[in-house]
Short mmCIF file of N, CA, C and O in Angstrom, two decimals:
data_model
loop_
_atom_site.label_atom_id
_atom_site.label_comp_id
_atom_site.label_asym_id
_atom_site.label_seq_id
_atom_site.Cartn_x
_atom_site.Cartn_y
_atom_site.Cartn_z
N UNK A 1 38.86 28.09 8.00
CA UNK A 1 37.70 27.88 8.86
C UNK A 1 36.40 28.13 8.08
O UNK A 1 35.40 27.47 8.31
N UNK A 2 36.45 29.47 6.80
CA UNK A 2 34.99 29.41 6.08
C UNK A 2 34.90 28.18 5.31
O UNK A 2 33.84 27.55 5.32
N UNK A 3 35.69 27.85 4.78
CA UNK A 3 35.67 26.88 3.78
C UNK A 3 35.59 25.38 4.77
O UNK A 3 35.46 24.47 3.95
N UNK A 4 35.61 24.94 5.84
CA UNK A 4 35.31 24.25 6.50
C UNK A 4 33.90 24.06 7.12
O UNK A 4 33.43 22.92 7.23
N UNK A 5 33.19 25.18 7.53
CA UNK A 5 32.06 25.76 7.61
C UNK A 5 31.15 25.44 6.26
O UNK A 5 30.03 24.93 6.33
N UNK A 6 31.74 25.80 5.12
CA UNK A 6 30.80 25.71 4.08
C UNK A 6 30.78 24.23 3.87
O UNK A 6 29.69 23.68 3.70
N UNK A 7 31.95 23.49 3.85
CA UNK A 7 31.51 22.08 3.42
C UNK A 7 30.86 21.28 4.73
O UNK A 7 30.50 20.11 4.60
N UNK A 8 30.75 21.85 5.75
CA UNK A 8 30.09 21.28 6.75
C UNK A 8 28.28 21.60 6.11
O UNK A 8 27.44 20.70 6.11
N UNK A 9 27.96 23.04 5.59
CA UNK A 9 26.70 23.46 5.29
C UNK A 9 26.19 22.79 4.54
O UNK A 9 24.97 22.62 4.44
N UNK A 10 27.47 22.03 3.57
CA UNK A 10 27.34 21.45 2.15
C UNK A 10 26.78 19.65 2.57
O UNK A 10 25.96 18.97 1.94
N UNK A 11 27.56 19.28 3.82
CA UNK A 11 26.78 17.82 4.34
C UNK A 11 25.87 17.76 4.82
O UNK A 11 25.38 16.63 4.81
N UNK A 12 24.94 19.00 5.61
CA UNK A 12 23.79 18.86 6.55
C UNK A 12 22.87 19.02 5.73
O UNK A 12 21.76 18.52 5.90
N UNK A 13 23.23 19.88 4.50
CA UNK A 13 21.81 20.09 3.06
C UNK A 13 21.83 18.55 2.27
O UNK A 13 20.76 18.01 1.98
N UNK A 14 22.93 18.02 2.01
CA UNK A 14 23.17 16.70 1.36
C UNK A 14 21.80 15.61 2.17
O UNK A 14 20.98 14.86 1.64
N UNK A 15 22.10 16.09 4.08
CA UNK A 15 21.50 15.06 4.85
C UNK A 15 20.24 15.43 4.30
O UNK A 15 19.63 14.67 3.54
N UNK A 16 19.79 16.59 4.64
CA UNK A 16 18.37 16.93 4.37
C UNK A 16 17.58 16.77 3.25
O UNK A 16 16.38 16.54 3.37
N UNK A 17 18.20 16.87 1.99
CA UNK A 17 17.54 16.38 1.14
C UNK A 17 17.78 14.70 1.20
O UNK A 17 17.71 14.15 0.10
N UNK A 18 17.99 14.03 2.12
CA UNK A 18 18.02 12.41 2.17
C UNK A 18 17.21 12.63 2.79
O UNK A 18 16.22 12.51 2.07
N UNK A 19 16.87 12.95 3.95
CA UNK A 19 15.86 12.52 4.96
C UNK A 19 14.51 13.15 4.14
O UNK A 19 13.80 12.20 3.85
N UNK A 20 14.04 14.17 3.77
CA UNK A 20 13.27 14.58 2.53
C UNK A 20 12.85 13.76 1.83
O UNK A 20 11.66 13.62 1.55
N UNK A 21 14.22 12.72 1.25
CA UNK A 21 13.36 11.86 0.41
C UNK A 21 12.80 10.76 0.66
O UNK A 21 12.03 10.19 -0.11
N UNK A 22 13.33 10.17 2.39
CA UNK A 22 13.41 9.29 3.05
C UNK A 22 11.55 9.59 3.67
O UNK A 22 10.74 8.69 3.87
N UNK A 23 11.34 10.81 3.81
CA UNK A 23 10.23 11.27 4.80
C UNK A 23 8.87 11.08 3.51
O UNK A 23 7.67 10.92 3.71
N UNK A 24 9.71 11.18 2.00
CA UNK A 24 7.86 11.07 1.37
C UNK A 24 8.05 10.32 1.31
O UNK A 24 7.00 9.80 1.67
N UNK A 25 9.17 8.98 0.93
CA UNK A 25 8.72 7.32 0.40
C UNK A 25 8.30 6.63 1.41
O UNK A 25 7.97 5.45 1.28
N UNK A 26 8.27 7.34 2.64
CA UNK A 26 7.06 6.63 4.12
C UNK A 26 6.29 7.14 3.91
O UNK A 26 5.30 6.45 3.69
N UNK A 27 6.13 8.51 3.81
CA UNK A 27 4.60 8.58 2.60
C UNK A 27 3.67 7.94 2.13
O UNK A 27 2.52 7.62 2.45
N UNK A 28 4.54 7.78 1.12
CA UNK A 28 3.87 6.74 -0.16
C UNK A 28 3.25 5.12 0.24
O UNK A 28 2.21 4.50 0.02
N UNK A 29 4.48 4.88 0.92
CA UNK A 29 4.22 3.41 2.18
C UNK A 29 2.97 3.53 3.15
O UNK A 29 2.20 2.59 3.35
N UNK A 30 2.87 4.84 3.77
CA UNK A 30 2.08 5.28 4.73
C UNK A 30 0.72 5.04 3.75
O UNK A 30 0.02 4.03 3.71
N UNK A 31 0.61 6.00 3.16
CA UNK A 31 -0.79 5.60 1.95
C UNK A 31 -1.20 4.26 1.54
O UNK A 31 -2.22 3.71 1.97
N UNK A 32 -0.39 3.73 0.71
CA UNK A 32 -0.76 2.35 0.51
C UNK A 32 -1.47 1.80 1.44
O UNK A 32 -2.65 1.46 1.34
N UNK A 33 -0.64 1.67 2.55
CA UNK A 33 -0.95 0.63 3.14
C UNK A 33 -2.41 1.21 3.83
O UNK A 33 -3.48 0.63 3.69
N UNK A 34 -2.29 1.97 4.29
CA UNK A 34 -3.74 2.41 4.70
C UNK A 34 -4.86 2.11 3.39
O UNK A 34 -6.07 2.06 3.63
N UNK A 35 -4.42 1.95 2.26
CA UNK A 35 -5.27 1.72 1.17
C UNK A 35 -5.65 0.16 1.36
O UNK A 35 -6.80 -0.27 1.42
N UNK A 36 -4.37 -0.69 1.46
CA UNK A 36 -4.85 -1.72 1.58
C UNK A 36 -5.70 -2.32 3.07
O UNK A 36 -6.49 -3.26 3.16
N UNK A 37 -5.21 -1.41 4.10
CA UNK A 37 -6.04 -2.25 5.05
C UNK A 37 -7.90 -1.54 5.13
O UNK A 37 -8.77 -2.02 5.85
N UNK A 38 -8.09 -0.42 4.26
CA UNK A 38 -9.03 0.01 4.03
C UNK A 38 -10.02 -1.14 3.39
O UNK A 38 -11.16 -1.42 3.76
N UNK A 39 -8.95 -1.93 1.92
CA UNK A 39 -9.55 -2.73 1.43
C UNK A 39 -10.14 -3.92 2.43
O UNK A 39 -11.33 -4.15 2.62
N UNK A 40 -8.83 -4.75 3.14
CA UNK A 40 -9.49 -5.43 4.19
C UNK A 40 -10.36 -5.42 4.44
O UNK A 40 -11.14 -6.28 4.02
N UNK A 41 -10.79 -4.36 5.33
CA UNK A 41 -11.40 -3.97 5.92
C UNK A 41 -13.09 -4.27 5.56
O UNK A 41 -13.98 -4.82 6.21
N UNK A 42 -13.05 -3.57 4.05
CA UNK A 42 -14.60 -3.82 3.76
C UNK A 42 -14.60 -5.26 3.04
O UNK A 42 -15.67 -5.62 2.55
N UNK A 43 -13.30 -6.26 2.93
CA UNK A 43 -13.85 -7.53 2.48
C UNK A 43 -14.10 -8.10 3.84
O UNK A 43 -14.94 -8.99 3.96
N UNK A 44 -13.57 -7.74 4.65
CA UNK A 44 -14.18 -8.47 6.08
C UNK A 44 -15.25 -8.19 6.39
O UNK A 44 -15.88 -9.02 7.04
N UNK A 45 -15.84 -6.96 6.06
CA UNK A 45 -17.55 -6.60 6.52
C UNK A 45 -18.34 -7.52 5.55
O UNK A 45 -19.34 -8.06 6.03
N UNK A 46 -18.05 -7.77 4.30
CA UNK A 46 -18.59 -8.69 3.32
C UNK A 46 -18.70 -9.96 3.25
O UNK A 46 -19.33 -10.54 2.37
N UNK A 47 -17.76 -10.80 4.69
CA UNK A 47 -17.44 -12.04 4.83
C UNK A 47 -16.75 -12.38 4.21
O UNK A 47 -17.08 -13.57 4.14
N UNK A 48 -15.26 -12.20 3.13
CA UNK A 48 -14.88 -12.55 2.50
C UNK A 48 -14.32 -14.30 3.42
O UNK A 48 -13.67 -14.43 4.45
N UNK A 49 -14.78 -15.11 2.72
CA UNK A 49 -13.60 -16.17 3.52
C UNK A 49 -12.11 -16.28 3.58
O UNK A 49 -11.34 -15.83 2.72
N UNK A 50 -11.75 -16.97 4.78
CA UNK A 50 -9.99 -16.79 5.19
C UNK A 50 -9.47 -17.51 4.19
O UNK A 50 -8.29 -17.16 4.23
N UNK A 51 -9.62 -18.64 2.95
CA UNK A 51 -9.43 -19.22 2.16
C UNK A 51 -9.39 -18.53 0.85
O UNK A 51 -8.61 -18.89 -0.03
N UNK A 52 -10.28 -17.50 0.69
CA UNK A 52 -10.42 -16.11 -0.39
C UNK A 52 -9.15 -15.40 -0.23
O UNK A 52 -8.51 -15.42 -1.28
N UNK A 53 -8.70 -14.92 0.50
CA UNK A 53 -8.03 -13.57 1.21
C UNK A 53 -6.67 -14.38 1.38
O UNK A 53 -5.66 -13.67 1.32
N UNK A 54 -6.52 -15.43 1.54
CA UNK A 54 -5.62 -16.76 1.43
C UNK A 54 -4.89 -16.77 0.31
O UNK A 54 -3.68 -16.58 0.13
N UNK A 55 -5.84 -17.03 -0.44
CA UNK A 55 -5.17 -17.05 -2.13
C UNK A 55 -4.72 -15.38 -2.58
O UNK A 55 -3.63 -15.03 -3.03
N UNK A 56 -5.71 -14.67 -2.36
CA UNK A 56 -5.21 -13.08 -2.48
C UNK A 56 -4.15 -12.70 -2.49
O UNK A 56 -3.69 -12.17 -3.50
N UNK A 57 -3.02 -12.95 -0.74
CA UNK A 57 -2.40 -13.00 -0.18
C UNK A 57 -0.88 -13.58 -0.90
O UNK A 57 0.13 -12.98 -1.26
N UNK A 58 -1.31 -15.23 -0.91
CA UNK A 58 -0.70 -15.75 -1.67
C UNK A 58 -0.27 -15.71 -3.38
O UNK A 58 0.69 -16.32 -3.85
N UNK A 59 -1.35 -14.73 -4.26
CA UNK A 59 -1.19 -14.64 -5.35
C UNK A 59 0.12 -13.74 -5.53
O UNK A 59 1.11 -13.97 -6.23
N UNK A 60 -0.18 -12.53 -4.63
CA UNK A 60 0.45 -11.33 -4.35
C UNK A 60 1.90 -11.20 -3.85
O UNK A 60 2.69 -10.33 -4.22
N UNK A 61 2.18 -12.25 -2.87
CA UNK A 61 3.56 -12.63 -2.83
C UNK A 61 4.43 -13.57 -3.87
O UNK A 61 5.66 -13.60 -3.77
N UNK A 62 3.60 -14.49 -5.08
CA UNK A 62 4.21 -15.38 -5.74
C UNK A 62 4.35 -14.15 -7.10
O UNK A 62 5.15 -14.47 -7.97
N UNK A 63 3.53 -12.61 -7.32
CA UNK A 63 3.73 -12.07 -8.25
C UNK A 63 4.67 -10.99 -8.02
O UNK A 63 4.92 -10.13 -8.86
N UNK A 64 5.33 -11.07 -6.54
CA UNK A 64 6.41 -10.22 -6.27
C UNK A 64 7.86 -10.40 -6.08
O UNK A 64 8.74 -9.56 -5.86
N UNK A 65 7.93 -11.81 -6.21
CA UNK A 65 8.80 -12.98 -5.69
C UNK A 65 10.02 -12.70 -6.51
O UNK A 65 11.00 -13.26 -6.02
N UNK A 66 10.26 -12.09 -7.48
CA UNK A 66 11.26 -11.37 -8.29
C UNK A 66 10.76 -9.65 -8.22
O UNK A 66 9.80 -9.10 -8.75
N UNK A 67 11.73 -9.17 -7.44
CA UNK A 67 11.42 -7.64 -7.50
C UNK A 67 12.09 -6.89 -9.11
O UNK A 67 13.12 -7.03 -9.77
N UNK A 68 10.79 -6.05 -9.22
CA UNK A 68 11.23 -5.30 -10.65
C UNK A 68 12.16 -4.09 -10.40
O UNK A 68 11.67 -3.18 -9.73
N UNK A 69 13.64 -3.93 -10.93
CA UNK A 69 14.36 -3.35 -10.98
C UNK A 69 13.96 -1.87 -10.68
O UNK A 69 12.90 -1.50 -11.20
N UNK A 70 14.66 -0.94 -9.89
CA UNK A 70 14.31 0.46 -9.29
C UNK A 70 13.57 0.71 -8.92
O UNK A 70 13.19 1.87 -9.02
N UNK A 71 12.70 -0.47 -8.05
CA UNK A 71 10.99 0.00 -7.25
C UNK A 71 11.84 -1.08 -6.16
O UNK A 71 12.71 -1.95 -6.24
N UNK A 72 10.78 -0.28 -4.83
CA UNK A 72 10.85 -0.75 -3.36
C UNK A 72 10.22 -1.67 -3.37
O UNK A 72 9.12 -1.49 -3.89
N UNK A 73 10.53 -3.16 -2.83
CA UNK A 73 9.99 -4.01 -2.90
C UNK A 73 8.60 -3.62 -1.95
O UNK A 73 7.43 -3.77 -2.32
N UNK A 74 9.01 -3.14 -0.75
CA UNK A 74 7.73 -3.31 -0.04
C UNK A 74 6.85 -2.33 -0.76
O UNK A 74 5.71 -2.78 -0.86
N UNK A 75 7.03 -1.02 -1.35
CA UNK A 75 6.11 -0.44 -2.16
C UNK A 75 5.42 -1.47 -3.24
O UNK A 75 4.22 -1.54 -3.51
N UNK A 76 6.75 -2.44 -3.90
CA UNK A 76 5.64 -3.05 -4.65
C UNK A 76 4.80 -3.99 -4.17
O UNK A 76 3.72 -4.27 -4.70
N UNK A 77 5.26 -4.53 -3.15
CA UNK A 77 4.42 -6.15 -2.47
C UNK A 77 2.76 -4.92 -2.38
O UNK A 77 1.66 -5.35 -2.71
N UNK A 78 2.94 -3.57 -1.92
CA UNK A 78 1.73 -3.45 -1.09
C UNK A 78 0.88 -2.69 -2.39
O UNK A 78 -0.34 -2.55 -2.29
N UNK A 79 1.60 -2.22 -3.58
CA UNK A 79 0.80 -2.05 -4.71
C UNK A 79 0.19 -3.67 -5.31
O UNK A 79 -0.97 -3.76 -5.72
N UNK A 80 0.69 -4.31 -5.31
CA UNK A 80 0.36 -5.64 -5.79
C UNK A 80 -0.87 -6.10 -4.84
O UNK A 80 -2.01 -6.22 -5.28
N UNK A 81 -0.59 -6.28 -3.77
CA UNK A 81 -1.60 -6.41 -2.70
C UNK A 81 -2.86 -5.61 -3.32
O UNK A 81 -3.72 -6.10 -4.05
N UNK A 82 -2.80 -4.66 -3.00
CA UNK A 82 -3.97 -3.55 -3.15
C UNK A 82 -4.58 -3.75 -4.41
O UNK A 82 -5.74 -3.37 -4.58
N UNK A 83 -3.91 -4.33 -5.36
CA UNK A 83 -4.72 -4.29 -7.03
C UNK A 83 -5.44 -5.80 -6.55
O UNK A 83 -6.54 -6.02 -7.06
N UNK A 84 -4.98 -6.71 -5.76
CA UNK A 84 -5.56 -7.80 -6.41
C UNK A 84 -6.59 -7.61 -4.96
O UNK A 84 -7.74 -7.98 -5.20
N UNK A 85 -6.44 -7.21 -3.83
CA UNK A 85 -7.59 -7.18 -3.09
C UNK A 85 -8.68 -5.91 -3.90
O UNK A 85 -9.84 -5.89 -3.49
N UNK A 86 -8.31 -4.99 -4.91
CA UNK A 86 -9.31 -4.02 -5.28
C UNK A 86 -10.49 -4.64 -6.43
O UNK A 86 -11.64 -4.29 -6.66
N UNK A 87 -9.53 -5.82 -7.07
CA UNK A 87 -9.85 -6.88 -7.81
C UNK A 87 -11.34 -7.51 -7.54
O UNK A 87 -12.36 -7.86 -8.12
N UNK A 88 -10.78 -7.42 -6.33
CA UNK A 88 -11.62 -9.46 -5.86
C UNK A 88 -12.96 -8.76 -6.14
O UNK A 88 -13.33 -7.59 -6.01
N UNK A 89 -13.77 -10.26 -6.70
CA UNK A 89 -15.06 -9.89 -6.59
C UNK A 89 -16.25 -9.41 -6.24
O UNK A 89 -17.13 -8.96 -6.97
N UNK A 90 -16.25 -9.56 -4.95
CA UNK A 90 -16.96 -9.39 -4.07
C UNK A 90 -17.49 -7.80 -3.72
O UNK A 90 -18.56 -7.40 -3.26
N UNK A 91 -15.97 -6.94 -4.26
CA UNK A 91 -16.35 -5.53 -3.66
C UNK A 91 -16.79 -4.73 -4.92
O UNK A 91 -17.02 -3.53 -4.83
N UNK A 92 -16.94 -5.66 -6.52
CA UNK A 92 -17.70 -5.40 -7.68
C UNK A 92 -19.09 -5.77 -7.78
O UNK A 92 -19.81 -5.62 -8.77
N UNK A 93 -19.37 -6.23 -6.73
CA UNK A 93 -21.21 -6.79 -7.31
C UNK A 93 -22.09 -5.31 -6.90
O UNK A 93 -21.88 -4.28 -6.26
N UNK A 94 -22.71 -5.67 -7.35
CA UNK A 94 -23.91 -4.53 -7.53
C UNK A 94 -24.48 -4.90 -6.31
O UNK A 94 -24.42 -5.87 -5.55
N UNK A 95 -25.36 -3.22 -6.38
CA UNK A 95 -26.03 -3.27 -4.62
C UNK A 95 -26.80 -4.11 -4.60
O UNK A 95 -26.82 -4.41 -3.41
N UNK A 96 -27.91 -5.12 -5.39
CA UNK A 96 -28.73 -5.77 -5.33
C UNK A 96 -27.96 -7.13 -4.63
O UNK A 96 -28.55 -7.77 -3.75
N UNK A 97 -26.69 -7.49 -5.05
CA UNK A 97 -26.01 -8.91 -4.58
C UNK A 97 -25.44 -8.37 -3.27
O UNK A 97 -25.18 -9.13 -2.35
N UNK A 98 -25.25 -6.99 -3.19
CA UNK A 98 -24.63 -6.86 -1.84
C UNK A 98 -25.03 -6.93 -0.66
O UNK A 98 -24.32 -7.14 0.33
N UNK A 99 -26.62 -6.68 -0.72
CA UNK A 99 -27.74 -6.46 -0.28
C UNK A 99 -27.93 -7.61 0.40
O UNK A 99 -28.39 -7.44 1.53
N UNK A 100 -27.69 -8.94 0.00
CA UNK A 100 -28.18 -10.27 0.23
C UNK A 100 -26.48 -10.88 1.63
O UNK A 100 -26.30 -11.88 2.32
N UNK A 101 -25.84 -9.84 1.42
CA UNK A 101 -24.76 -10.01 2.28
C UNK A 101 -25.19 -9.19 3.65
O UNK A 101 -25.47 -8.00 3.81
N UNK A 102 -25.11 -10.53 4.76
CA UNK A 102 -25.62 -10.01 5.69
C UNK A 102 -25.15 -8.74 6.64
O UNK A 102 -25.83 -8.06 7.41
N UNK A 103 -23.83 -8.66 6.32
CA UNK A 103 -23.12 -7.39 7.04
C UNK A 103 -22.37 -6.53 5.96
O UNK A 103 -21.14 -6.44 6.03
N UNK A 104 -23.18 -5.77 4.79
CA UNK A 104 -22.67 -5.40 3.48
C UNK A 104 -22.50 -4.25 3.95
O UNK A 104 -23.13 -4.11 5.00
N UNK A 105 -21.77 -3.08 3.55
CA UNK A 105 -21.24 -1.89 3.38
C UNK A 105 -22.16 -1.10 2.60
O UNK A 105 -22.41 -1.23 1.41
N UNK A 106 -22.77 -0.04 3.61
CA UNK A 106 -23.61 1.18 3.02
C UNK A 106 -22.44 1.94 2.23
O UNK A 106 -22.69 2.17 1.05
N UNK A 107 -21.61 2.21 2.56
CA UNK A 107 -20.60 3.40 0.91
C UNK A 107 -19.37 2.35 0.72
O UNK A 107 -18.80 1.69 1.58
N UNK A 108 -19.19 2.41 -0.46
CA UNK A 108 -18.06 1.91 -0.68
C UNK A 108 -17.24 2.92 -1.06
O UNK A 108 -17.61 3.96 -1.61
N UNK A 109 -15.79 2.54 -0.66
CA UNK A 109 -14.93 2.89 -0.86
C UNK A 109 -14.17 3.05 -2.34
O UNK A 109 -13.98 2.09 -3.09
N UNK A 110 -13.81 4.26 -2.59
CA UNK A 110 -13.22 4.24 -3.83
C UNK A 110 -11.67 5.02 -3.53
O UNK A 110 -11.25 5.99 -2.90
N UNK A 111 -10.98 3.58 -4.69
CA UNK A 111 -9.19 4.02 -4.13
C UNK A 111 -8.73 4.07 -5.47
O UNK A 111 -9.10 3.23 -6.30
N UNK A 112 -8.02 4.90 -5.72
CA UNK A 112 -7.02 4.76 -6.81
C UNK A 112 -6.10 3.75 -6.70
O UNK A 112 -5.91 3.06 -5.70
N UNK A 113 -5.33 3.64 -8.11
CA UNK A 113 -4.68 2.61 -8.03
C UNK A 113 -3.06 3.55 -8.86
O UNK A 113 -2.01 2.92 -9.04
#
């Protein structure tokens, strides 16, 4: 009965460090993606056009379209995402060009990558 007990102790620690690891890589997912809809976010205050954000979109799924060996795809679709929306032009111009954008962003946002 101890030794039944212990390998029972021995599956519920096994579970826990799964769900542990299960609980930061939603984490990591959780972040991103809030990174990327952050980005959205201020290319939509900038007007980005739906034809811009189009190709973005589209670049980002044709550079994920083969997943790289031992990474989460959706971790990578939404790192890929996030570099090429952190990319786009629009959220690099200087305050003088931003200025001339009629609904431009008083702080910008700064994200790691």
């Amino acid at each position: 009965e101890l030794q039944q007990k212990a390998e029972e102790a021995e599956v519920l620690k096994m579970e826990l460090q799964m769900l542990e690891t299960e609980r930061v890589r939603l984490s990591l997912v959780e972040e991103k993606l809030l990174d990327v809809l952050q980005l959205l976010q201020q290319l939509r205050d900038l007007n980005i056009s739906k034809r811009a954000l189009g190709k973005i979109l589209l670049s980002t799924l044709e550079s994920c379209r083969d997943p790289q060996p031992g990474k989460a795809q959706l971790l990578e679709v939404l790192d890929t995402l996030q570099q090429e929306l952190a990319a786009c032009e629009l959220l690099h111009r200087g305050p003088v060009e931003r200025a001339q954008s009629p609904r431009a962003l008083s702080n910008a946002l700064v994200i790691s990558c």
